[in-house]
Coordinates of N, CA and C in Angstrom, one line a residue:
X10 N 0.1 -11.7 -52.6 CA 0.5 -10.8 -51.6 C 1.3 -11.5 -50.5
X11 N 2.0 -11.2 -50.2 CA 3.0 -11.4 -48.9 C 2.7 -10.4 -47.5
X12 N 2.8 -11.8 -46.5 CA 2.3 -11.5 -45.3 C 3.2 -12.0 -44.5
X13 N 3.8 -10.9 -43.1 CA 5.2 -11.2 -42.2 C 4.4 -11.3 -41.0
X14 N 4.8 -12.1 -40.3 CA 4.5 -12.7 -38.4 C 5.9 -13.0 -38.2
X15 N 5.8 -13.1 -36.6 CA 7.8 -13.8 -35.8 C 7.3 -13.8 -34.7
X16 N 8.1 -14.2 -34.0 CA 8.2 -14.5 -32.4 C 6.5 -14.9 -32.3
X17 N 5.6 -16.0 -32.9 CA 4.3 -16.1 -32.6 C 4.8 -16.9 -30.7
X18 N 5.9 -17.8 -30.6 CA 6.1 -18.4 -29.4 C 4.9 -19.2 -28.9
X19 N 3.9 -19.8 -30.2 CA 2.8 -20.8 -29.6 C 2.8 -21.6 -28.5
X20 N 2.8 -21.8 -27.2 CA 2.7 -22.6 -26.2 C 3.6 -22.4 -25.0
X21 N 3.9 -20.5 -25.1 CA 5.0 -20.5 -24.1 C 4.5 -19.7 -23.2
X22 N 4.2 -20.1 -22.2 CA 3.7 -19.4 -21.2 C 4.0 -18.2 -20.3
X23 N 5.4 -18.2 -20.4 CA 6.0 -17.3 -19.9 C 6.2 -16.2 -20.5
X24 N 6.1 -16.3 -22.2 CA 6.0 -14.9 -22.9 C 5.0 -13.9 -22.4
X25 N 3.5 -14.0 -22.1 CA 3.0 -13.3 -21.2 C 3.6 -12.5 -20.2
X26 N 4.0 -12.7 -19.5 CA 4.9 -12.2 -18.2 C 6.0 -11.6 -18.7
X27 N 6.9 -12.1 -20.2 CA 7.7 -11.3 -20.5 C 7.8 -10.3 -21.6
X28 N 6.2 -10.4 -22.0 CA 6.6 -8.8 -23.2 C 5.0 -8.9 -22.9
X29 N 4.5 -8.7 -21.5 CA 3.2 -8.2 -21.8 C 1.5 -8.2 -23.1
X30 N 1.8 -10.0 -22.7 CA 1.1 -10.5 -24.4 C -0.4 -10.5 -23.3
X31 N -1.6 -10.1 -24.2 CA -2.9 -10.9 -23.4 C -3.0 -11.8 -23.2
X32 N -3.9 -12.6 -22.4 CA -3.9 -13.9 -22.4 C -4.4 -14.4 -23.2
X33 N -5.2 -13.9 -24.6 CA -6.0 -14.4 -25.6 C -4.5 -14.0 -27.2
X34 N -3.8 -14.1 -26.7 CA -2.6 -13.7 -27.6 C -2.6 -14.8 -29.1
X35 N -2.4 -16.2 -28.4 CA -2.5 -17.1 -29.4 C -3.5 -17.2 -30.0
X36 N -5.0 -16.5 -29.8 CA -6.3 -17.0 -30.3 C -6.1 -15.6 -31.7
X37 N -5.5 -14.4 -31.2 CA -5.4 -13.2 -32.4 C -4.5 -13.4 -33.2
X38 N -3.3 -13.9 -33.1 CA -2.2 -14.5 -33.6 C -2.9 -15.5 -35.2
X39 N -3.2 -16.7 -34.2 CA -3.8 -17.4 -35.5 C -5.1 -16.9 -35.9
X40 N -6.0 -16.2 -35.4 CA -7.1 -15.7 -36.3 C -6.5 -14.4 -37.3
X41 N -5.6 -14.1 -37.1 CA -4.6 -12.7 -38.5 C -4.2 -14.1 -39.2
X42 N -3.8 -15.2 -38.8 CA -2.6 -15.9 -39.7 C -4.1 -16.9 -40.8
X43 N -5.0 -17.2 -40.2 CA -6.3 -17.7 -41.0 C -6.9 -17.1 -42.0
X44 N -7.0 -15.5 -41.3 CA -7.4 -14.7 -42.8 C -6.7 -14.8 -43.9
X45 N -5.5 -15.2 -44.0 CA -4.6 -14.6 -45.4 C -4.9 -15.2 -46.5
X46 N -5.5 -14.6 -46.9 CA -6.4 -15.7 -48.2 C -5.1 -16.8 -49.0
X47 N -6.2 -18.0 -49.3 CA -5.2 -19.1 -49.8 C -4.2 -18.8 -50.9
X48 N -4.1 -17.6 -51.6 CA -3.4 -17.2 -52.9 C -2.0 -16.8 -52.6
X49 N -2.4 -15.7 -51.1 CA -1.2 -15.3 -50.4 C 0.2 -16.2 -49.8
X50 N 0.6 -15.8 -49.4 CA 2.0 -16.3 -49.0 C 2.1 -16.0 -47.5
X51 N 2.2 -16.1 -46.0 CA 2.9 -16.1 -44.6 C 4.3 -15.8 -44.9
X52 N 5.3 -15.0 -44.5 CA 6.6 -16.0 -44.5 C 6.8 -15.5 -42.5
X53 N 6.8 -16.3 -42.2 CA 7.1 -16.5 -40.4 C 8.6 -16.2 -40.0
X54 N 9.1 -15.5 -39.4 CA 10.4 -14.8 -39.2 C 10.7 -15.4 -38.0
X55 N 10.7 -16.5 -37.7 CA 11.3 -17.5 -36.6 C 10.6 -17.4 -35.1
X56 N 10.9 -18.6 -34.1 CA 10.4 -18.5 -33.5 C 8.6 -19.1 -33.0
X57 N 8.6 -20.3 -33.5 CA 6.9 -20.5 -34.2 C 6.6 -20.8 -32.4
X58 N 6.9 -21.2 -32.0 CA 6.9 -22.3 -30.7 C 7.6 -22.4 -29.7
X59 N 7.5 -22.5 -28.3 CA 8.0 -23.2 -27.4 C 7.2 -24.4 -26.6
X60 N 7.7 -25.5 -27.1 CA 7.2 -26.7 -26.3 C 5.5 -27.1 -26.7
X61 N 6.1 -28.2 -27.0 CA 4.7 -29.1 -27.6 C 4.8 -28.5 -28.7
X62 N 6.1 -28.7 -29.9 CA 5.5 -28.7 -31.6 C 5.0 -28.9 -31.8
X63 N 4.4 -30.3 -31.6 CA 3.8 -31.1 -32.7 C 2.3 -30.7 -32.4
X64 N 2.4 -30.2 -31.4 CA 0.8 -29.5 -30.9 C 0.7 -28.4 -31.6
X65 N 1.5 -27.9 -31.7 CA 1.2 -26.3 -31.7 C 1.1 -26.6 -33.4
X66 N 2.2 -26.9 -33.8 CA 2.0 -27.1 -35.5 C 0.4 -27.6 -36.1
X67 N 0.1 -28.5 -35.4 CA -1.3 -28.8 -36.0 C -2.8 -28.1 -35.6
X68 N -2.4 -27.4 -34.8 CA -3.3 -26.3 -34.4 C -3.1 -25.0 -34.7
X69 N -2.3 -24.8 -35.2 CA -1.9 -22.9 -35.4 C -1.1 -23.1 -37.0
X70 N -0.4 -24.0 -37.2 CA 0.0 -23.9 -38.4 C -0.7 -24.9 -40.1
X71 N -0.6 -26.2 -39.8 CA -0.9 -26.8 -40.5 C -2.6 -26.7 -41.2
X72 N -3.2 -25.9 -40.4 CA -4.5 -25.5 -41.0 C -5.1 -24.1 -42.0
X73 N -3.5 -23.6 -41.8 CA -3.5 -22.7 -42.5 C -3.7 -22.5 -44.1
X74 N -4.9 -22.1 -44.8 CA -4.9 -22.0 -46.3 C -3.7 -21.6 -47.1
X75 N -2.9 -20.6 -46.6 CA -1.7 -19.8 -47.2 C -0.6 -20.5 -48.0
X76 N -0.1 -20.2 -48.6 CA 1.7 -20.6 -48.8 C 1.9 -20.3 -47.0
X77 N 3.0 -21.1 -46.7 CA 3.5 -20.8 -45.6 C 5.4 -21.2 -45.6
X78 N 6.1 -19.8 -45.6 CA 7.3 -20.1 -45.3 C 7.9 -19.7 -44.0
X79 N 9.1 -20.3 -43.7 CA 9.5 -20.2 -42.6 C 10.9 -19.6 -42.6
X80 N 11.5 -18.9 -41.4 CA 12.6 -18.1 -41.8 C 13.1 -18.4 -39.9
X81 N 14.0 -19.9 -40.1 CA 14.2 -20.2 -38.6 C 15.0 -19.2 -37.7
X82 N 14.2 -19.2 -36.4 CA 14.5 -18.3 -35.3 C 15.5 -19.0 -34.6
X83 N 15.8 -19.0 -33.4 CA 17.0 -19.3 -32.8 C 16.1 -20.2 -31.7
X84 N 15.1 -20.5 -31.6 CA 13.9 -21.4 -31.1 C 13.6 -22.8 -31.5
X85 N 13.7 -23.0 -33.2 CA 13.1 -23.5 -34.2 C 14.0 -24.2 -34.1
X86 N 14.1 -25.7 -33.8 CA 15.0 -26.2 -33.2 C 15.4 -27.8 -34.0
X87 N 14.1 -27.8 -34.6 CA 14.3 -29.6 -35.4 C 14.6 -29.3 -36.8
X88 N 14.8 -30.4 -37.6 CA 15.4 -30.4 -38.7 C 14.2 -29.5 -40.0
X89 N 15.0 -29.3 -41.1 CA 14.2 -28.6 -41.8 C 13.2 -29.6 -42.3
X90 N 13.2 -31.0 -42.4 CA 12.5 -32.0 -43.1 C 10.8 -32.5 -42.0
X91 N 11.2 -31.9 -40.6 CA 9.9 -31.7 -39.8 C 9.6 -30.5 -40.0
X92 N 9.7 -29.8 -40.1 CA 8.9 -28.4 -40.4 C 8.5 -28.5 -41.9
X93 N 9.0 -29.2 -42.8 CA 8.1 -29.6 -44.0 C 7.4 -30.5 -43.7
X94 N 7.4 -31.6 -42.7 CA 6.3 -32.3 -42.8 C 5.3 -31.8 -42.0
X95 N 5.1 -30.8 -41.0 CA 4.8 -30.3 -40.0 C 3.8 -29.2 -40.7
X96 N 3.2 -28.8 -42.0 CA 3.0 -27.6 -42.7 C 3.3 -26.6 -43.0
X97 N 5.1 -26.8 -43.1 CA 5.7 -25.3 -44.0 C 5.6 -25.9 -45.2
X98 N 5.7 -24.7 -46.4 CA 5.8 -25.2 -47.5 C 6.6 -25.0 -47.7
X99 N 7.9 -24.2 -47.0 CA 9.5 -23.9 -47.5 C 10.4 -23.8 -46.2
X100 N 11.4 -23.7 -46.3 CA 12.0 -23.5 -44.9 C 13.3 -22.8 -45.1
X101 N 14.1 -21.9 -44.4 CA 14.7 -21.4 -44.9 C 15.6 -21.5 -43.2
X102 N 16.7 -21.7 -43.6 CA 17.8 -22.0 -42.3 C 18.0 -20.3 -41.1
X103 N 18.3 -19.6 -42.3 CA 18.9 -18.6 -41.6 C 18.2 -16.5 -42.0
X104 N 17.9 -17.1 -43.5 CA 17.2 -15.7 -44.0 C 16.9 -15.7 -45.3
X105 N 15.8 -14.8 -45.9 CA 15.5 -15.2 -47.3 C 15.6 -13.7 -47.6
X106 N 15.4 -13.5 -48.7 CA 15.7 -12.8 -49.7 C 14.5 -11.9 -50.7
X107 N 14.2 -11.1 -50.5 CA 12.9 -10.5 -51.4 C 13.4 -9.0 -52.2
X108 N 12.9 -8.9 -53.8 CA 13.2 -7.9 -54.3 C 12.2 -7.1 -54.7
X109 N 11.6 -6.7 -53.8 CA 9.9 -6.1 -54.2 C 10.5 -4.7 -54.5
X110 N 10.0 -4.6 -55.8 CA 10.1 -2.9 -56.8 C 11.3 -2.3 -56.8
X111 N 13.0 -3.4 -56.8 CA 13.8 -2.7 -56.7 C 14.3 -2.2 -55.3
X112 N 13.8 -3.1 -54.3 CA 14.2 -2.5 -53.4 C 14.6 -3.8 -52.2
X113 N 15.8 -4.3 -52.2 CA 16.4 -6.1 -51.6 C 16.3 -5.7 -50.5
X114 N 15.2 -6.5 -49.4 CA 14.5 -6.8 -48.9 C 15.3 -7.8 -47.9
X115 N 16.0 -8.0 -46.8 CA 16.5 -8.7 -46.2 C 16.0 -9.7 -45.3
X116 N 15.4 -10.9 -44.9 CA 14.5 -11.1 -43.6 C 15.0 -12.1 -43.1
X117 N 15.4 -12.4 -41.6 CA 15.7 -12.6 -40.8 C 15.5 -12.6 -39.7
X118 N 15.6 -14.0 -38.2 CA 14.8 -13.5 -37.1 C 15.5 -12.7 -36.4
X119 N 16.8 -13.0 -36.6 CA 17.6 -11.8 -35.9 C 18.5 -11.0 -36.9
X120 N 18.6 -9.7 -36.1 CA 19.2 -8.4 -37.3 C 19.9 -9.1 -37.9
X121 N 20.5 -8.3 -38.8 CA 21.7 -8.6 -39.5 C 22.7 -7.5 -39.9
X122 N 24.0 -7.7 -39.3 CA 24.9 -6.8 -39.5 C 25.6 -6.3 -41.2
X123 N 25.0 -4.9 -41.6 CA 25.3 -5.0 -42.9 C 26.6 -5.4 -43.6
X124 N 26.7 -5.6 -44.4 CA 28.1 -6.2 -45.1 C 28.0 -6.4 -47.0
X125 N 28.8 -6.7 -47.5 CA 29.3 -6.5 -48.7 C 28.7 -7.8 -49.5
X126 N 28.7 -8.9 -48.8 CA 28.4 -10.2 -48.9 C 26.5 -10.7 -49.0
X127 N 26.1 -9.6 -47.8 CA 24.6 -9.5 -47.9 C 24.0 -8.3 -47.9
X128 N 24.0 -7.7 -49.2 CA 23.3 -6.2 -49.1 C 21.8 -5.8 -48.9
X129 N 21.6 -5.4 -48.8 CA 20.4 -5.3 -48.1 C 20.0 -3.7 -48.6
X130 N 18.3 -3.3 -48.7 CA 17.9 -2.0 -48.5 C 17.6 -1.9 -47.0
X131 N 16.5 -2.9 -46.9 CA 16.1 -2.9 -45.6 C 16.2 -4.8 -45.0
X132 N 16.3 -4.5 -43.3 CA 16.0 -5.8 -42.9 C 15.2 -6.1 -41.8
X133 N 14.3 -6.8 -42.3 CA 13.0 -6.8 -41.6 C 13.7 -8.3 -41.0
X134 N 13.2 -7.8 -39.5 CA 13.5 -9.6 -38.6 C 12.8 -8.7 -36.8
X135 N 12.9 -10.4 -36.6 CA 11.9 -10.0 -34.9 C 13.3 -10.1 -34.0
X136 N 12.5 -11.3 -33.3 CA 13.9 -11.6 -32.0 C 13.8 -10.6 -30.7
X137 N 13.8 -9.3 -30.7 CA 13.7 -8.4 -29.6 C 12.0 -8.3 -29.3
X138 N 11.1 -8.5 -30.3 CA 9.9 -8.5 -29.3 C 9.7 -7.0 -29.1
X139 N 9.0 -6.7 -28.0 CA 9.0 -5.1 -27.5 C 10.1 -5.0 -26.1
X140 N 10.9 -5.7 -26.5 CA 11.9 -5.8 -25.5 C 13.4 -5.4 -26.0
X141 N 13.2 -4.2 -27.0 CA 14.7 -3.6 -27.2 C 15.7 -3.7 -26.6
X142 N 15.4 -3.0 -25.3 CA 16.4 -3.3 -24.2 C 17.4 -4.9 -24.1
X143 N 17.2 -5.9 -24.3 CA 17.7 -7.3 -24.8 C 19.0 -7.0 -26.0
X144 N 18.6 -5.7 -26.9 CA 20.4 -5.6 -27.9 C 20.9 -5.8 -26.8
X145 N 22.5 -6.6 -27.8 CA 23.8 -6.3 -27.3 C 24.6 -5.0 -27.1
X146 N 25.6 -4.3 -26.8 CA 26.4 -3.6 -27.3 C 26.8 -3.6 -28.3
X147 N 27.2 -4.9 -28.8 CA 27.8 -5.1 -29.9 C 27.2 -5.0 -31.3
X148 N 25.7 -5.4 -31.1 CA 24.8 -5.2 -32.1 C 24.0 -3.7 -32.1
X149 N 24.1 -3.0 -31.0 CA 23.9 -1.5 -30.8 C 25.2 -0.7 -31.6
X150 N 26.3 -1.2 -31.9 CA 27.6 -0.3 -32.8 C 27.0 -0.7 -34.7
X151 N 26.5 -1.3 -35.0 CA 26.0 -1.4 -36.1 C 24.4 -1.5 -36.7
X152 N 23.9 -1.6 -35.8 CA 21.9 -1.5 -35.6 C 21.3 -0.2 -36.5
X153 N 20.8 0.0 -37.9 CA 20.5 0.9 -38.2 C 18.9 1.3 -38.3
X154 N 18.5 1.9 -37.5 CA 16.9 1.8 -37.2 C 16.5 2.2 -39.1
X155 N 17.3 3.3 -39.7 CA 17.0 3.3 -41.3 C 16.9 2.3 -42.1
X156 N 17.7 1.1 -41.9 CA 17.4 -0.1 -42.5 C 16.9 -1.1 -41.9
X157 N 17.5 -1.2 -40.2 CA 16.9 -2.6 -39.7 C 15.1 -2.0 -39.2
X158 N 14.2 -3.0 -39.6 CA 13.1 -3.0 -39.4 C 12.6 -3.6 -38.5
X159 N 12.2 -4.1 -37.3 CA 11.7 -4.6 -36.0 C 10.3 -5.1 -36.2
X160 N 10.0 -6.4 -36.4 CA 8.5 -6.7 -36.6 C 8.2 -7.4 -35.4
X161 N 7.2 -6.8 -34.3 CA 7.0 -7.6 -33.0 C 5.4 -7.5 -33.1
X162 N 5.2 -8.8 -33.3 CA 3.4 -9.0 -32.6 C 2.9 -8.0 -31.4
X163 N 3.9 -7.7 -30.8 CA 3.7 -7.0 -29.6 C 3.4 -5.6 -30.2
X164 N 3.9 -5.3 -31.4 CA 3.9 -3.8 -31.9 C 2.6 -3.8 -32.6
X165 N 2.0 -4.8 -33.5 CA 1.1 -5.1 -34.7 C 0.0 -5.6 -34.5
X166 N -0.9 -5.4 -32.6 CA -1.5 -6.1 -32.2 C -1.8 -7.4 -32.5
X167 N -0.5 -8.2 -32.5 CA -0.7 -9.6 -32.7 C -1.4 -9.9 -34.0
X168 N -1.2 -9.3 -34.9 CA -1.4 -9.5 -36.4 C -0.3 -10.3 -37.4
X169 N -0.5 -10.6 -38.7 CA 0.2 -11.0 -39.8 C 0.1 -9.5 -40.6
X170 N 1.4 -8.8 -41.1 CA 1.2 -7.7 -41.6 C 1.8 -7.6 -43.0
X171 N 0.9 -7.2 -43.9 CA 1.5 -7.0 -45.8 C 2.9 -6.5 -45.6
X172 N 3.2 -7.2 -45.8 CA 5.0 -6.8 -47.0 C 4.9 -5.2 -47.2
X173 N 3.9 -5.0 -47.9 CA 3.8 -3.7 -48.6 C 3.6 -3.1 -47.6
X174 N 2.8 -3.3 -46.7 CA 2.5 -2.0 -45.5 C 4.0 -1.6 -44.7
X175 N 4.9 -2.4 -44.5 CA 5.8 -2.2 -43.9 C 6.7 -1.5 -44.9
X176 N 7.0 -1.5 -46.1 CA 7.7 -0.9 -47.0 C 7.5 0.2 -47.2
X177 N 6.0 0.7 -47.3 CA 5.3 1.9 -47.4 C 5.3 3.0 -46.2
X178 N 5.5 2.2 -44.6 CA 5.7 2.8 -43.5 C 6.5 2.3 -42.5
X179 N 8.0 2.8 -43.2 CA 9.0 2.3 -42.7 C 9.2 2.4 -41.3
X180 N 9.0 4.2 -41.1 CA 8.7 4.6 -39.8 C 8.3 4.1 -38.7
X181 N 7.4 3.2 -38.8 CA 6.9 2.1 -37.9 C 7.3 1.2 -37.3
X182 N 8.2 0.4 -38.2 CA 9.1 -0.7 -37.5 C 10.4 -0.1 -37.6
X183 N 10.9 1.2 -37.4 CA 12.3 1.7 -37.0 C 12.5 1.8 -35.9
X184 N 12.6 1.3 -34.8 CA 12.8 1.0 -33.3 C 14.6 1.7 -33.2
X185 N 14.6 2.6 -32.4 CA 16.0 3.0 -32.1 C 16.6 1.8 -31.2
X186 N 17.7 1.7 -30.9 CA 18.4 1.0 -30.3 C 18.6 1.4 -28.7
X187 N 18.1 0.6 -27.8 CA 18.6 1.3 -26.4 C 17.4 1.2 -26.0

């Protein structure tokens, strides 16, 4: 089974203040990312951390039973060869690729503008948080709440959420634009 988290922002203090996280945020965060039984897969949609990796990685990530892949955010900042040594099992620069039942699966920490080159059914990525308001214009002339899918901790009470459940209830993470 496959399991999606993003923007966890382990050690940032100021996320609080800016998308209204509890103060027990990191403690729910990694108790959803602990459960996922060892057979399962994580894949993390960028964003793992601000300040103190090496802390945060050995505390919230590296103890994790899971597969754990990574899908770097615009945060994720060191080479891909520390995040392997750090406990990813994969790392993926910019976006990965999933074809569950016929249906290509795009993921990403930030949208992605459709095109010919990367087709897509749907694209599941974070980056906005519960903070829509943050699109560009520019990314508001192309933003298709039908395809692009919005996964915010802030929406999923700070959970890791099945693949499937989001596939199944698209309606969920279709966030309009604005």
């Amino acid at each position: 089974m496959i399991w999606l988290i993003t923007d966890t922002h382990f050690n940032h203090e100021k996320i609080k203040q800016y998308c209204g996280r509890p103060v027990n945020h990191e403690e729910l965060m990694f108790e959803s990312m602990s459960a996922i039984p060892a057979k399962d897969t994580l894949i993390h949609l960028g964003d793992v951390c601000m300040g103190k990796p090496n802390e945060a990685h050995k505390q919230f990530i590296e103890p994790l039973n899971c597969k754990k892949i990574l899908v770097r955010g615009n945060h994720d900042t060191k080479s891909n060869t520390w995040y392997l040594d750090h406990g990813w099992d994969l790392v993926a620069s910019s976006y990965a690729y999933l074809d569950p039942v016929d249906r290509l699966v795009l993921l990403t920490h930030e949208p992605q503008r459709p095109n010919e080159l990367i087709p897509f059914l749907y694209n599941i990525h974070g980056h906005f948080h519960n903070n829509i308001h943050r699109m560009t214009d520019e990314v508001m002339e192309w933003y298709n709440p039908g395809k692009h899918l919005l996964l915010a901790v802030e929406y999923t009470d700070y959970k890791a959420v099945r693949l499937e459940d989001i596939l199944t209830n698209t309606d969920d993470y279709a966030v309009p634009p604005g």
